[in-house]
mmCIF file of C-alpha atoms in Angstrom:
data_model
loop_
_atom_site.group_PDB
_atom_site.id
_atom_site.type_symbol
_atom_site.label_atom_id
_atom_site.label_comp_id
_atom_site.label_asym_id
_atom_site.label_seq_id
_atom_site.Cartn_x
_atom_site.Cartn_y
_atom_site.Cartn_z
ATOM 1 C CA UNK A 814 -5.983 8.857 14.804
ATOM 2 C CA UNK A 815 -2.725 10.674 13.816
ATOM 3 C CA UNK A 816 -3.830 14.245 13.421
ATOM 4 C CA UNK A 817 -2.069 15.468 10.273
ATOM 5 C CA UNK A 818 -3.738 18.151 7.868
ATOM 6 C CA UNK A 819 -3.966 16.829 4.433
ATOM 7 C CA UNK A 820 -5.585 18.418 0.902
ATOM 8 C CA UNK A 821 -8.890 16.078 0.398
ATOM 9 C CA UNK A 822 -11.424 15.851 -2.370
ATOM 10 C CA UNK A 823 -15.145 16.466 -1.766
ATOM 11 C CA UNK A 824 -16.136 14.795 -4.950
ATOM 12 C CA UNK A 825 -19.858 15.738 -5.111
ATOM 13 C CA UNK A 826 -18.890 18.612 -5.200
ATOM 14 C CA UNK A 827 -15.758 18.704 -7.704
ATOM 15 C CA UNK A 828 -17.552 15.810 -9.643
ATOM 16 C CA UNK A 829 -19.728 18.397 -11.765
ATOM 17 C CA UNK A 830 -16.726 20.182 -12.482
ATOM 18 C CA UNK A 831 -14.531 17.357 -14.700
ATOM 19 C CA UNK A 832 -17.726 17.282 -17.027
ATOM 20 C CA UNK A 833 -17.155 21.040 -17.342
ATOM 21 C CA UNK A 834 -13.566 20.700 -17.835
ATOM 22 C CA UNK A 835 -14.284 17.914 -20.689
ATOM 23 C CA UNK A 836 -16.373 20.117 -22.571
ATOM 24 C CA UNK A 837 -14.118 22.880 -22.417
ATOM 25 C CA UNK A 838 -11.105 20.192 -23.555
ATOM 26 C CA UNK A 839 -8.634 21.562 -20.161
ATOM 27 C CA UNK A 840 -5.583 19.670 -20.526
ATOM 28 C CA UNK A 841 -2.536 19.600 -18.577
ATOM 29 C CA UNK A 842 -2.018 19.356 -14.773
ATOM 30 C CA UNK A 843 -4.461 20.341 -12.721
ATOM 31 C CA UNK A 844 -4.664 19.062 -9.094
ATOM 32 C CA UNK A 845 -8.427 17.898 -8.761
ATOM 33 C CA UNK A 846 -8.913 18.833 -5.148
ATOM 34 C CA UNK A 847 -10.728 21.121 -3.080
ATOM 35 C CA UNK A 848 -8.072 24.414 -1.912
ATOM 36 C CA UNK A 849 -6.618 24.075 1.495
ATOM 37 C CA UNK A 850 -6.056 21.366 4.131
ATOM 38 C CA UNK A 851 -8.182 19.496 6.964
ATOM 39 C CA UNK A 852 -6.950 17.445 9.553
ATOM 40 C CA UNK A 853 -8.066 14.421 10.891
ATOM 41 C CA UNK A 854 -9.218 15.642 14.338
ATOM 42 C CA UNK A 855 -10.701 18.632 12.558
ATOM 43 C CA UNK A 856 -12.890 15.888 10.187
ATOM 44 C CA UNK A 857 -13.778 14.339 13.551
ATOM 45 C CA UNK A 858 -14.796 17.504 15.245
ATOM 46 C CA UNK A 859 -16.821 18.054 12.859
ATOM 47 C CA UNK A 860 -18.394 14.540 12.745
ATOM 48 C CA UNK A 861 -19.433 15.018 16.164
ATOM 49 C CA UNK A 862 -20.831 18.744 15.889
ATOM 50 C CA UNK A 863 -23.137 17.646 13.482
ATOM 51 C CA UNK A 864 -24.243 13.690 13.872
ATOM 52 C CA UNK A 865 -23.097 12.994 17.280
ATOM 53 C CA UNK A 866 -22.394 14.929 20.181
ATOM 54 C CA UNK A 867 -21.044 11.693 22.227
ATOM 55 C CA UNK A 868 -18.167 10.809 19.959
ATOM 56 C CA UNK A 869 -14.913 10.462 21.457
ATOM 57 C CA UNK A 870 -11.998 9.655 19.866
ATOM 58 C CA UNK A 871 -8.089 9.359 20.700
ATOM 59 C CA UNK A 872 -4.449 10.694 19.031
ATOM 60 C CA UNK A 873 -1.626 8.476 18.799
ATOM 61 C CA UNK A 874 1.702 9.140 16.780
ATOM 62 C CA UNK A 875 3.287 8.709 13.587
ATOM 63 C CA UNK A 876 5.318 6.270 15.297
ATOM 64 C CA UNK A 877 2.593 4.354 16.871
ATOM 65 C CA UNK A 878 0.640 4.722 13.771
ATOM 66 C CA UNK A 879 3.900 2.603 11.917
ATOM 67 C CA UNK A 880 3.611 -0.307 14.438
ATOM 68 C CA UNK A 881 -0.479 -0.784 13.325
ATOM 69 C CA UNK A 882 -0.104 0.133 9.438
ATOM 70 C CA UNK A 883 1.408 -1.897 6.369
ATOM 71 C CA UNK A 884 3.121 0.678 4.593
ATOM 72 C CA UNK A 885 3.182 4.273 5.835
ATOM 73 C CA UNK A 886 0.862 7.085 5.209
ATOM 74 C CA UNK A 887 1.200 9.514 2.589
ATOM 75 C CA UNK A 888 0.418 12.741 3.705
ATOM 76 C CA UNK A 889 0.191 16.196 1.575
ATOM 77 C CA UNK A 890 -1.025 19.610 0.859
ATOM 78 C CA UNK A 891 -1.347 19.931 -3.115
ATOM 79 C CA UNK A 892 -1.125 23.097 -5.167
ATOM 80 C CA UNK A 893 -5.100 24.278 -6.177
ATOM 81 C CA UNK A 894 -4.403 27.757 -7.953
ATOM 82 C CA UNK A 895 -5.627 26.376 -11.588
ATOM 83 C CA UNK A 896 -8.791 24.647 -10.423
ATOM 84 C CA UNK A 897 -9.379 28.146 -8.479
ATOM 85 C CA UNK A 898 -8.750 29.941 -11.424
ATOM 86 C CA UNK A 899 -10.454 28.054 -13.643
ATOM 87 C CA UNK A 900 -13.378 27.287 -10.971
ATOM 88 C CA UNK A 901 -13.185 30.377 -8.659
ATOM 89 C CA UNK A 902 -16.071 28.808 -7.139
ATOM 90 C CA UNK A 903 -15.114 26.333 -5.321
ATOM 91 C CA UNK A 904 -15.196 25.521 -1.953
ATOM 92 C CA UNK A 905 -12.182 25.801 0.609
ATOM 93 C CA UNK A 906 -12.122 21.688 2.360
ATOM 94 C CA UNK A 907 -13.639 22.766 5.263
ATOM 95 C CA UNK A 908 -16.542 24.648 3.987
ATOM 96 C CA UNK A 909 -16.941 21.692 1.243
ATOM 97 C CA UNK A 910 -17.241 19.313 3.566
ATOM 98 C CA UNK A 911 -19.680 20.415 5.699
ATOM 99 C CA UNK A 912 -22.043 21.670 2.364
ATOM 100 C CA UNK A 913 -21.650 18.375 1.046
ATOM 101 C CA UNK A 914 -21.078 15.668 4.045
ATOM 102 C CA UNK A 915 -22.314 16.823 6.827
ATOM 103 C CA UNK A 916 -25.237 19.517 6.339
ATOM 104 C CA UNK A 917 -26.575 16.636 3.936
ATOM 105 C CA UNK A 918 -26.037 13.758 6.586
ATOM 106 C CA UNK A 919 -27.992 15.685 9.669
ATOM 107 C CA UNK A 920 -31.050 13.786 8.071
ATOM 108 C CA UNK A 921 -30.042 10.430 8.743
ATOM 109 C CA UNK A 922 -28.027 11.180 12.229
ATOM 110 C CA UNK A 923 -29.629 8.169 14.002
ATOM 111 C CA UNK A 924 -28.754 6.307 11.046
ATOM 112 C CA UNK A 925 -24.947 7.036 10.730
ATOM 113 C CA UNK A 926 -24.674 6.691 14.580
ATOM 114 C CA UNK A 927 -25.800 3.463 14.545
ATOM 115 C CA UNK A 928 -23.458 2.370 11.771
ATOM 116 C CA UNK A 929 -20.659 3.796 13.301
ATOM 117 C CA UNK A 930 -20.951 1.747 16.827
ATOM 118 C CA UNK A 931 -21.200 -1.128 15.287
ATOM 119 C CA UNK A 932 -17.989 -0.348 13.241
ATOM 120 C CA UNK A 933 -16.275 0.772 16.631
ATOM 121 C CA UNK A 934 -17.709 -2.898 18.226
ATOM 122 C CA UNK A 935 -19.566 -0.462 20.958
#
């Protein structure tokens, strides 16, 4: 994993909010992401606090990433003031992710745990 912050969506969360924008006929530009960044490890870390404890994982470079990958990574932090204003709201990344991913996917730890060993051939 190259550990790079980037702006992500959380779209069950920002999912109710185009049907709100449609009925109130918003046009223009408005970057449909949740405010701030999260980086990969951070994602991770987060994986493991909540589903499992035992995950390990390792950091390589953006160099080492470019021997492995077809075309490189893009990699950004996008402007959120007019879905804040127009939202206020809504959740920073972080705080988004763990309402909406994690908190939801304590239920089916066991689950998820399995799934991802088998993805990692472990």
């Amino acid at each position: 994993v190259v550990d790079i912050p980037n702006s992500m969506t959380v779209l069950p969360e920002l999912l109710p909010y185009s049907i709100e924008m449609s009925k109130r006929k918003l046009t223009g530009i408005m970057n449909f992401t949740n405010p701030g960044v999260v980086s990969h490890n951070e994602i991770l870390q987060m994986y493991k606090d909540y589903i499992d404890p035992e995950f390990t994982w390792s950091n390589f470079t953006i160099e080492e990433q470019a021997k492995v990958i077809v075309a490189p990574r893009s990699n950004n932090l996008l402007e959120t003031q007019r879905i804040e204003k127009e939202f206020p709201m809504i959740l920073n990344i972080k705080d988004s992710l763990k309402k909406y991913v994690f908190e939801p996917a304590v239920e089916k730890k066991a689950e998820l745990r399995a799934a991802v060993k088998e993805m990692r051939g472990r």
